[in-house]
PDB file of C-alpha atoms in Angstrom:
ATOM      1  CA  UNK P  17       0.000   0.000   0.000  1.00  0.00           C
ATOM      2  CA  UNK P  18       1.125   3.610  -0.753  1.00  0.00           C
ATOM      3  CA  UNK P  19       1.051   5.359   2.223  1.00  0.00           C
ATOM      4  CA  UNK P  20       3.354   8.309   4.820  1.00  0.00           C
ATOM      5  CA  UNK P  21       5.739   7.155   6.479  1.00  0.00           C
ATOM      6  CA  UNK P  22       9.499   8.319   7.705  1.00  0.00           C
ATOM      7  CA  UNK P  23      12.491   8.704   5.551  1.00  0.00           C
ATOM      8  CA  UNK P  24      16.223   8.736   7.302  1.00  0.00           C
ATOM      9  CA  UNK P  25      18.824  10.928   5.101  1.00  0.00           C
ATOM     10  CA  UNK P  26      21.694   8.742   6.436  1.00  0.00           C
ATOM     11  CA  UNK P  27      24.221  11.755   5.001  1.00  0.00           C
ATOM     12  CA  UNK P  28      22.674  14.263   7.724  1.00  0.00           C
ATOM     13  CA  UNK P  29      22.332  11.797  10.301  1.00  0.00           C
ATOM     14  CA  UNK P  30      25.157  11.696  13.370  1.00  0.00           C
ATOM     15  CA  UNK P  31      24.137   8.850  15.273  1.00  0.00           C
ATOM     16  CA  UNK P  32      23.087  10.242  18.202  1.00  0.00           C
ATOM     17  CA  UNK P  33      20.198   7.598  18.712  1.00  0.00           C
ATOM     18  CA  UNK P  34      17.813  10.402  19.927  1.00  0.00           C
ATOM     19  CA  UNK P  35      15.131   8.814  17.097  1.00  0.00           C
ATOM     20  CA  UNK P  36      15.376   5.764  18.546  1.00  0.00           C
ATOM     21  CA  UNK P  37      14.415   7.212  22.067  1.00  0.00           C
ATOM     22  CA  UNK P  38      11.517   9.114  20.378  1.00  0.00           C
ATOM     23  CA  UNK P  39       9.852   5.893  18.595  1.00  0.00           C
ATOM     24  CA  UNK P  40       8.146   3.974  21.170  1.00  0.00           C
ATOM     25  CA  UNK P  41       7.195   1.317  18.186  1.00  0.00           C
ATOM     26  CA  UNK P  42      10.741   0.232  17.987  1.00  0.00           C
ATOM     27  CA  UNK P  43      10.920   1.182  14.351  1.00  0.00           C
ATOM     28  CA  UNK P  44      14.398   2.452  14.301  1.00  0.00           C
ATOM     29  CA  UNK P  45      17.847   1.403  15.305  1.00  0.00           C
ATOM     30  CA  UNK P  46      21.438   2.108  14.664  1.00  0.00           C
ATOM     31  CA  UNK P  47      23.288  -0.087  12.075  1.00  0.00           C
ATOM     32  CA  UNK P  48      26.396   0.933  11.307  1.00  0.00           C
ATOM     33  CA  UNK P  49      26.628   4.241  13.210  1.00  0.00           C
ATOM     34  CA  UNK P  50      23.299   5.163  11.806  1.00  0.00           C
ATOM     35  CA  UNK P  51      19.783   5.452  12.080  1.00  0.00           C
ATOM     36  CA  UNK P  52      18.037   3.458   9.968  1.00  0.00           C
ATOM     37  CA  UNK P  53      14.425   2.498   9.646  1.00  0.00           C
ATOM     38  CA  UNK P  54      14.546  -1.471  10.231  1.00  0.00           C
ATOM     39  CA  UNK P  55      10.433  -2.398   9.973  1.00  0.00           C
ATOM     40  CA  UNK P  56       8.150  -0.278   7.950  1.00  0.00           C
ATOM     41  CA  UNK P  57       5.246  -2.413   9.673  1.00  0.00           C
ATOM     42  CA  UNK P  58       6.599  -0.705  12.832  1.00  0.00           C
ATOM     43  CA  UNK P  59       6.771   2.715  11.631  1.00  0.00           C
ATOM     44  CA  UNK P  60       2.625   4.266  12.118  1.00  0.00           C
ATOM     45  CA  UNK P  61       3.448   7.362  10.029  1.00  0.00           C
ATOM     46  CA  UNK P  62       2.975  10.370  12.701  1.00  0.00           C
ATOM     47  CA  UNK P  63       6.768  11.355  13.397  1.00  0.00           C
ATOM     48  CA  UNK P  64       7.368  11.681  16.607  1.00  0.00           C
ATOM     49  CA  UNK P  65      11.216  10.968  15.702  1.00  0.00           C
ATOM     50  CA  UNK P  66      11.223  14.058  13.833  1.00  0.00           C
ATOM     51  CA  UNK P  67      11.349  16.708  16.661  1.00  0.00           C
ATOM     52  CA  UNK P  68      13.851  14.675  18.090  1.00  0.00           C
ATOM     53  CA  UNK P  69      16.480  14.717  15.481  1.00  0.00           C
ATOM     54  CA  UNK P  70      19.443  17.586  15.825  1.00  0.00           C
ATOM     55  CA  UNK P  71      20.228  17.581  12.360  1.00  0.00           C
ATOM     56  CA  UNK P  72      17.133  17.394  10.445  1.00  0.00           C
ATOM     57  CA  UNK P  73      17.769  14.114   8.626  1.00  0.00           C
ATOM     58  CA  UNK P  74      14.119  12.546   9.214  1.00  0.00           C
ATOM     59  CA  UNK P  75      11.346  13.733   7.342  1.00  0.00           C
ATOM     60  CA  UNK P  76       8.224  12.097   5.601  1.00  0.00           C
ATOM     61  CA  UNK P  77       7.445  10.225   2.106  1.00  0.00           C
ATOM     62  CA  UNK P  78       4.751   8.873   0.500  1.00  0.00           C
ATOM     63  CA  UNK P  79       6.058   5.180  -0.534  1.00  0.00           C
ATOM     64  CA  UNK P  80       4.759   1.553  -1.355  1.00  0.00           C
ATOM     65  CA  UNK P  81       5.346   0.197   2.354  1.00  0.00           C
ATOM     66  CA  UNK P  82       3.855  -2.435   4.701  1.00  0.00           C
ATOM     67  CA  UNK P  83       0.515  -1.228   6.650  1.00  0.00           C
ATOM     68  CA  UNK P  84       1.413  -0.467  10.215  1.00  0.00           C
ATOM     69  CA  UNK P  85       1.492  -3.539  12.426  1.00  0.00           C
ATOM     70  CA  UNK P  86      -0.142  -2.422  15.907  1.00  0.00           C
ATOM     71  CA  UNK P  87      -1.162  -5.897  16.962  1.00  0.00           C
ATOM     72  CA  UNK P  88       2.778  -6.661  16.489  1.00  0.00           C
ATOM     73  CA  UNK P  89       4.165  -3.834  17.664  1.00  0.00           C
ATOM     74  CA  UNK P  90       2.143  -4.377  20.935  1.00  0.00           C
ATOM     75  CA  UNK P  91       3.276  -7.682  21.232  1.00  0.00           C
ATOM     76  CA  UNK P  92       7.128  -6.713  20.499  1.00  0.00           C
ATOM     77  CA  UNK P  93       6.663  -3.881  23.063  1.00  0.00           C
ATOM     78  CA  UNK P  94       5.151  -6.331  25.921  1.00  0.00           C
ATOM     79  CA  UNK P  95       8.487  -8.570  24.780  1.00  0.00           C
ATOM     80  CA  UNK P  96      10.699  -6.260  25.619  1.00  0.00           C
ATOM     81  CA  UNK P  97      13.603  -5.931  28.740  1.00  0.00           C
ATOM     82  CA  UNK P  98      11.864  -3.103  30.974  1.00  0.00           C
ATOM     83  CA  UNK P  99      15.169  -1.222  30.328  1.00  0.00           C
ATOM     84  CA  UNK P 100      14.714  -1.348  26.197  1.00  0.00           C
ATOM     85  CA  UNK P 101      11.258   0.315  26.807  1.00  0.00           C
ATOM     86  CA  UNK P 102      10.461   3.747  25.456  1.00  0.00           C
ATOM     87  CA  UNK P 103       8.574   5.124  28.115  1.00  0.00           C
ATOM     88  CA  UNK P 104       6.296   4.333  31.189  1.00  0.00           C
ATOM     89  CA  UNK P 105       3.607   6.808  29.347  1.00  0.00           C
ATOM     90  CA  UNK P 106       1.745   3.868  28.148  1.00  0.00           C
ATOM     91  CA  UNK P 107       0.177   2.374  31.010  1.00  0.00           C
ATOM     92  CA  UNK P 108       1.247  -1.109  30.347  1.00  0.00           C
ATOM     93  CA  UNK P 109       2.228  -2.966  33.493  1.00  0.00           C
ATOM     94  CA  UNK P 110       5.705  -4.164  31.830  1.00  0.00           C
ATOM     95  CA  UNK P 111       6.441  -0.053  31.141  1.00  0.00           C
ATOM     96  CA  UNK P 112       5.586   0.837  34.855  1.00  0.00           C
ATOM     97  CA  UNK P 113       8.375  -0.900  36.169  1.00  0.00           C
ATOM     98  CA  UNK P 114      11.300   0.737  34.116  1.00  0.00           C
ATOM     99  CA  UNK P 115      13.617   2.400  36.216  1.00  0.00           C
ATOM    100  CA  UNK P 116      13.945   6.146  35.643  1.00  0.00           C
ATOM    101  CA  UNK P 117      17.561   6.362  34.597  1.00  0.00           C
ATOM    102  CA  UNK P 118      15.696   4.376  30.853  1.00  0.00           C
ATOM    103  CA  UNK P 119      13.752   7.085  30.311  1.00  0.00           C
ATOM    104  CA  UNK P 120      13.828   7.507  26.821  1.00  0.00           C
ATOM    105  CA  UNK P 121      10.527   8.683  26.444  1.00  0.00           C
ATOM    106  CA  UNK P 122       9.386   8.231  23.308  1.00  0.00           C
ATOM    107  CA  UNK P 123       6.172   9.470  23.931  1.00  0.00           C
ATOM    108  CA  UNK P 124       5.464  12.662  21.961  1.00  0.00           C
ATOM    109  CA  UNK P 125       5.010  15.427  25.152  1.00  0.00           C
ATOM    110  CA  UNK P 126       8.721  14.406  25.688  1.00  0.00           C
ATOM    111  CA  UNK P 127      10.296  15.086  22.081  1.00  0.00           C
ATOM    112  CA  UNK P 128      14.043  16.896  22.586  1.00  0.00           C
ATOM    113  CA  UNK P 129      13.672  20.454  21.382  1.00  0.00           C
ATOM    114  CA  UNK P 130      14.819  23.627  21.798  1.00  0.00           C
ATOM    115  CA  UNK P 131      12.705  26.436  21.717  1.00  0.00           C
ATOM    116  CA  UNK P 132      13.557  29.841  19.820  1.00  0.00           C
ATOM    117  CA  UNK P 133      12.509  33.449  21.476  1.00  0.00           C
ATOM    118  CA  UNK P 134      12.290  36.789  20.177  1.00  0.00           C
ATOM    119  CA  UNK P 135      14.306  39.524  22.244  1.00  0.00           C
ATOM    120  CA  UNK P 136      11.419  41.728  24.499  1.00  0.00           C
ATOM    121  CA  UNK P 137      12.130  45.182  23.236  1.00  0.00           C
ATOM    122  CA  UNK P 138      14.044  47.284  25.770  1.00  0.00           C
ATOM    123  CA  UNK P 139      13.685  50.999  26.408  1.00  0.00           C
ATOM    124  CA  UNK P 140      16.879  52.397  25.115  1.00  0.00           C
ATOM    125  CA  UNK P 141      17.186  54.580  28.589  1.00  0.00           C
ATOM    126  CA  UNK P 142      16.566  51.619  30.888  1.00  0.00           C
ATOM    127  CA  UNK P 143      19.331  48.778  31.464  1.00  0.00           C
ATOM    128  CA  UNK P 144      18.171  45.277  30.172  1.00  0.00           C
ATOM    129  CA  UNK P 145      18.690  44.130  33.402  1.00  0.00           C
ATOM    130  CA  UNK P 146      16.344  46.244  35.320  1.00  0.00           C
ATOM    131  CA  UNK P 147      13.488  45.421  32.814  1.00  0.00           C
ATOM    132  CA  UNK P 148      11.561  42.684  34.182  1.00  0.00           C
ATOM    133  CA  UNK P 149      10.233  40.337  31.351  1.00  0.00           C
ATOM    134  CA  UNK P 150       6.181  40.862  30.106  1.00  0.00           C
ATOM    135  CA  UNK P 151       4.204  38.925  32.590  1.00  0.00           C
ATOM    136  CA  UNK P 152       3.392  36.249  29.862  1.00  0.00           C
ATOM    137  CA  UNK P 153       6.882  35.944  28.251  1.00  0.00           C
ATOM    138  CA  UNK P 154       8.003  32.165  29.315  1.00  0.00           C
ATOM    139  CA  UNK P 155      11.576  32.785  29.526  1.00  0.00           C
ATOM    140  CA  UNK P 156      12.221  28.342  28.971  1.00  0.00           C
ATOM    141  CA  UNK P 157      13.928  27.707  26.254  1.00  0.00           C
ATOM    142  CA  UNK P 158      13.938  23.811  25.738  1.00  0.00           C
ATOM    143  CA  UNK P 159      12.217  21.097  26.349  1.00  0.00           C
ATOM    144  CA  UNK P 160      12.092  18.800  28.493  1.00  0.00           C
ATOM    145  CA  UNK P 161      12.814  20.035  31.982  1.00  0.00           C
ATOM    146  CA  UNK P 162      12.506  16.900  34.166  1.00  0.00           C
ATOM    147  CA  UNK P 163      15.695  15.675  34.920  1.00  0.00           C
ATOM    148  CA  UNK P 164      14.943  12.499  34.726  1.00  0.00           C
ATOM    149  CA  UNK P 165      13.744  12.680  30.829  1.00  0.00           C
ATOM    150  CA  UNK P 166      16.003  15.137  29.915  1.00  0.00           C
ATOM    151  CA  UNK P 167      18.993  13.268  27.866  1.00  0.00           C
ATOM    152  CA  UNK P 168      22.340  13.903  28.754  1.00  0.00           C
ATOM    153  CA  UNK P 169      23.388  14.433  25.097  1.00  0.00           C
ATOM    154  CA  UNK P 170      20.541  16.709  23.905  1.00  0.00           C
ATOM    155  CA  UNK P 171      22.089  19.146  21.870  1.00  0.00           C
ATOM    156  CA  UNK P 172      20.754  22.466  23.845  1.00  0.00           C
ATOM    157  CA  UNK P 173      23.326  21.535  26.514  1.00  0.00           C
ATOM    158  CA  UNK P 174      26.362  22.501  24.411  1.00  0.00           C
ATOM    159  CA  UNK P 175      27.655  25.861  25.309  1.00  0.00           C
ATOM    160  CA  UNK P 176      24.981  26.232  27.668  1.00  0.00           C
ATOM    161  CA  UNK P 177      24.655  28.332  30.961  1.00  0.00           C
ATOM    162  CA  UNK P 178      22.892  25.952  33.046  1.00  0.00           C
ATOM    163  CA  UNK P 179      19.960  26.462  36.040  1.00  0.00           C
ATOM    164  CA  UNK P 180      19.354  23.164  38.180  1.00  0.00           C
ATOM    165  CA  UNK P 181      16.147  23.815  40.029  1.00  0.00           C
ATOM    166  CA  UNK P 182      14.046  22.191  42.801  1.00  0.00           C
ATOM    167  CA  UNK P 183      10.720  21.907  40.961  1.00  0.00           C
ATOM    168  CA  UNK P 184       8.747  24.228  43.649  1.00  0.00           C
ATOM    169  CA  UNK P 185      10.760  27.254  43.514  1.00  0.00           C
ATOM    170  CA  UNK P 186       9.517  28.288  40.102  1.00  0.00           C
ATOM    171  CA  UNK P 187       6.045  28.720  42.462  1.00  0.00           C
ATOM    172  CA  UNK P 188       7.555  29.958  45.444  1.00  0.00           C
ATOM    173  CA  UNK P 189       9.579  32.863  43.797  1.00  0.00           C
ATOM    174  CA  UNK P 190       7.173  35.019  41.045  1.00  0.00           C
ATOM    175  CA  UNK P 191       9.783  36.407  39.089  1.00  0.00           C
ATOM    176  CA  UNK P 192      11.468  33.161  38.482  1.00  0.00           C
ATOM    177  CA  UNK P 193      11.443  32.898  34.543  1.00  0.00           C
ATOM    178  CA  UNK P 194      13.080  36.790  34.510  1.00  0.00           C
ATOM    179  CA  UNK P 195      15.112  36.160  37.207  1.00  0.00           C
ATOM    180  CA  UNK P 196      16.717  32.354  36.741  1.00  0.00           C
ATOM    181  CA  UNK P 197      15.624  30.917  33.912  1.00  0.00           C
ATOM    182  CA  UNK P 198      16.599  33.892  31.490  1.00  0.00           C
ATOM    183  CA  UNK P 199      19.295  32.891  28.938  1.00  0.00           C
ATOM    184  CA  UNK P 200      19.372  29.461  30.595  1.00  0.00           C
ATOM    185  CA  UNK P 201      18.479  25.531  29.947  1.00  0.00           C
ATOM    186  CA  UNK P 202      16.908  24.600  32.548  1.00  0.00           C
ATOM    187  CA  UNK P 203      16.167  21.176  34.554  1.00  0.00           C
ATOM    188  CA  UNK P 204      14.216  20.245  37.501  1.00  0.00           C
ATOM    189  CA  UNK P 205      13.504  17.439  39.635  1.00  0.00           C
ATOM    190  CA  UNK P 206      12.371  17.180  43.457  1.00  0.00           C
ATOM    191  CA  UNK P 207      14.851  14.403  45.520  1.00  0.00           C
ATOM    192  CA  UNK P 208      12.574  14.287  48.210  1.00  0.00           C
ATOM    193  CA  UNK P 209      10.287  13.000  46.016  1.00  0.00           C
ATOM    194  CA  UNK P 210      11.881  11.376  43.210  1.00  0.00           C
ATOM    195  CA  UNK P 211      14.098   9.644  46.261  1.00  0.00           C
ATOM    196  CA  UNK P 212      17.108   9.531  43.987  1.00  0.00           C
ATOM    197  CA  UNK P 213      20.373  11.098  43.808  1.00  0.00           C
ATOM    198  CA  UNK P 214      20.782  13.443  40.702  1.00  0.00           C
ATOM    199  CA  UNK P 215      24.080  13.754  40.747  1.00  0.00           C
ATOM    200  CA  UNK P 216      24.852  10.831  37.766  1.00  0.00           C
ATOM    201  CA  UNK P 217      22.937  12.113  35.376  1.00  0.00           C
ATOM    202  CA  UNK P 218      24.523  15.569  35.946  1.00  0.00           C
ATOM    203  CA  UNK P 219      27.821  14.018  36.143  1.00  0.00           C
ATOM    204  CA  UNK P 220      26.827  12.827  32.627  1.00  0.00           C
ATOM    205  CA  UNK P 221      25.233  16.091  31.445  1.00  0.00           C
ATOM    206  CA  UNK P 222      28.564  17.994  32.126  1.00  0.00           C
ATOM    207  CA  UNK P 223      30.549  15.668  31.089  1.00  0.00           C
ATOM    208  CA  UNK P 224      29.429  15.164  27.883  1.00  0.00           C
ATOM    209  CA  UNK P 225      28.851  18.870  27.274  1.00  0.00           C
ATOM    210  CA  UNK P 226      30.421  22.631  27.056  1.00  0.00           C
ATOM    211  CA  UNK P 227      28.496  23.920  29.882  1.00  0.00           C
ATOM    212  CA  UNK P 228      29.172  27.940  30.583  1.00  0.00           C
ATOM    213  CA  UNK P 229      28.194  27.886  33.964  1.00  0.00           C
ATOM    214  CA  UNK P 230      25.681  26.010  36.470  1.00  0.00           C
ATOM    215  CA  UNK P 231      23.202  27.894  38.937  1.00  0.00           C
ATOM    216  CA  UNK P 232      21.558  26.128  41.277  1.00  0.00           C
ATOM    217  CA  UNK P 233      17.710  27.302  43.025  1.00  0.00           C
ATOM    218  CA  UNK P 234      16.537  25.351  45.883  1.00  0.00           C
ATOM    219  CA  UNK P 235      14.107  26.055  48.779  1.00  0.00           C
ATOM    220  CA  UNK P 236      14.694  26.978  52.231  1.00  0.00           C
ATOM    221  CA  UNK P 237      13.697  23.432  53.533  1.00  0.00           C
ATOM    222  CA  UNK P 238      16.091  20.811  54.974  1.00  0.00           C
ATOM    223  CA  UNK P 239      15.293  18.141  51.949  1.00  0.00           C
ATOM    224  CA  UNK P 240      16.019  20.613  49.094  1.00  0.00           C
ATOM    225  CA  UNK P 241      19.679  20.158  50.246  1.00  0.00           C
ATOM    226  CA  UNK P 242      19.688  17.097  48.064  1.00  0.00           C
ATOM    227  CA  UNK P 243      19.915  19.205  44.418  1.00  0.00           C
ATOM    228  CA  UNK P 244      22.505  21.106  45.744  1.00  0.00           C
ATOM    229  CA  UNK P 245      24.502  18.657  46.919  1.00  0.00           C
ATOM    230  CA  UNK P 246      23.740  16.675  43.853  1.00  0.00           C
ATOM    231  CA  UNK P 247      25.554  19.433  41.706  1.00  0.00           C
ATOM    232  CA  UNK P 248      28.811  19.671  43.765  1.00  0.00           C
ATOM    233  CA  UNK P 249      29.074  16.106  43.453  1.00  0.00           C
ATOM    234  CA  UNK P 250      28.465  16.061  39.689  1.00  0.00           C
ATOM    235  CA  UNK P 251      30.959  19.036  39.245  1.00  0.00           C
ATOM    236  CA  UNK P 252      33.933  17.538  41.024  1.00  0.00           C
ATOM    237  CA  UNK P 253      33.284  14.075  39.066  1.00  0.00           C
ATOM    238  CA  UNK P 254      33.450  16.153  35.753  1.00  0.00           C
ATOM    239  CA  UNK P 255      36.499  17.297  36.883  1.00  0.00           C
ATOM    240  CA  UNK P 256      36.157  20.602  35.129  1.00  0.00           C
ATOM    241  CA  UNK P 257      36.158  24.133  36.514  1.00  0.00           C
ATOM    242  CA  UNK P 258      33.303  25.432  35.990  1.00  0.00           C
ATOM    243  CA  UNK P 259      31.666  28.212  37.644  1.00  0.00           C
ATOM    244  CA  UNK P 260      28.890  27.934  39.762  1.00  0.00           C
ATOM    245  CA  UNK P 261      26.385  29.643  42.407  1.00  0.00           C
ATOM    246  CA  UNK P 262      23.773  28.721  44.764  1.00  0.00           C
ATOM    247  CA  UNK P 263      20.237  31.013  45.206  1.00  0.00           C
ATOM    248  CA  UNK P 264      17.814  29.811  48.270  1.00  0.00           C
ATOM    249  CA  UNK P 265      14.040  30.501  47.834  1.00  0.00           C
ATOM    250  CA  UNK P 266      12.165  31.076  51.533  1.00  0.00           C
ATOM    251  CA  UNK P 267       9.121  29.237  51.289  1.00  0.00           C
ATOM    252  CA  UNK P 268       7.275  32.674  51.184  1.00  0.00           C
ATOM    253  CA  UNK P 269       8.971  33.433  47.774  1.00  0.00           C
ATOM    254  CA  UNK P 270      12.055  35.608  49.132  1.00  0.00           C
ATOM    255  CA  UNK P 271      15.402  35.103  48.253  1.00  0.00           C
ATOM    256  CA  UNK P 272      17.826  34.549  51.133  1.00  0.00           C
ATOM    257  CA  UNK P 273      21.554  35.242  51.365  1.00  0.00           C
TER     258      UNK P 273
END
């Protein structure tokens, strides 16, 4: 049957793999240092590799290919090791149980990409930084944020300045997009909550990556030690010199010394 479905321009691709994160069919893999697509029965034709891809070598064609396969594709999912799996977004019991380090996520709301603003306009008598941001001006400039999805080679990290932040002190502090987040990739995470220590993936983040500089926001409370603590850790394993600050949100939304 003729029908739409993805198209790998192997002269474009790097083999970074982030395609093969993004299709939770299993479609994709790597041979030879590059993506190829291996099943067209596995491939349904919406794309959500193509977001994911840094160099733009995945688009669409209209081609004589195999109808997509769900029944299969459900049964080669269900197969699968829980750390081969795509993402827990899909409710099956076998995807519940992957730990959160396999986070691919190939489900669409998690697609790598980086986000392009336009420059506010600035009074020419006014510094830019006394001109607080339009109230409705997100100031985030990739997604995703979570920590835990984000992956450590996703090309926004490369010459980045950096903001780790405890998830609640984007609510705690009001100016937080004009105030952190400007200028910045930024992750999140909670350790109370996610009961993990960060600190290996961040190892791996600036590692892997020319990071500018890291800023770290975190509230007032005991547990919020854990992101901060996370970061020195994962700066000392890079074993760069990098430099690096620490801003504490009170839990009424000041910013302490």
């Amino acid at each position: 049957m003729i029908r739409q479905i993805i198209k790998i321009d192997k002269e474009k691709c790097n083999g970074c793999g982030l395609c093969i994160d993004a299709c939770q069919e299993g479609a994709i893999g790597l041979v030879a240092g590059k993506a190829e697509l291996l099943r067209d029965d596995y491939c349904d034709g919406l794309g959500n590799c193509l977001p994911a891809c840094p160099t733009d070598a995945i688009s669409f064609e209209e081609r004589e290919a195999l109808a997509f396969n769900e029944t299969e594709v459900k049964k080669n999912m269900a197969h699968q090791e829980p750390e081969n799996l795509a993402c827990g977004c899909q409710g099956s019991s076998v995807m519940a149980h992957q730990e959160p380090e396999n986070l691919a996520c190939g489900c669409p709301g998690s697609s790598v990409r980086a986000i392009q603003r336009e420059e506010a306009a600035t009074p020419a008598a006014v510094p830019a930084t006394d001109v607080p941001a339009p109230s409705n001006q997100s100031q985030l400039n990739q997604w995703p944020v979570q920590i835990k999805l984000t992956p450590v080679d996703a090309p926004f990290f490369n010459n980045a300045n950096l903001l780790v932040s405890a998830d609640c002190a984007a609510y705690a502090y009001g100016n937080f997009h004009h105030d952190y987040m400007r200028n910045k990739v930024t992750v999140i995470g909670c350790p109370k909550l996610d009961n993990e220590d960060y600190s290996e993936k961040l190892s791996a983040i600036i590692k892997n990556n020319n990071i500018k500089s890291v800023t770290v926001v975190r509230m007032e409370v005991p547990c919020c030690g854990g992101i901060e603590e996370a970061v020195k850790t994962a700066l000392l394993n890079s074993g760069k010199m990098i430099p690096w600050q620490v801003a504490t949100i009170s839990v009424d939304g000041k910013t302490l010394e």
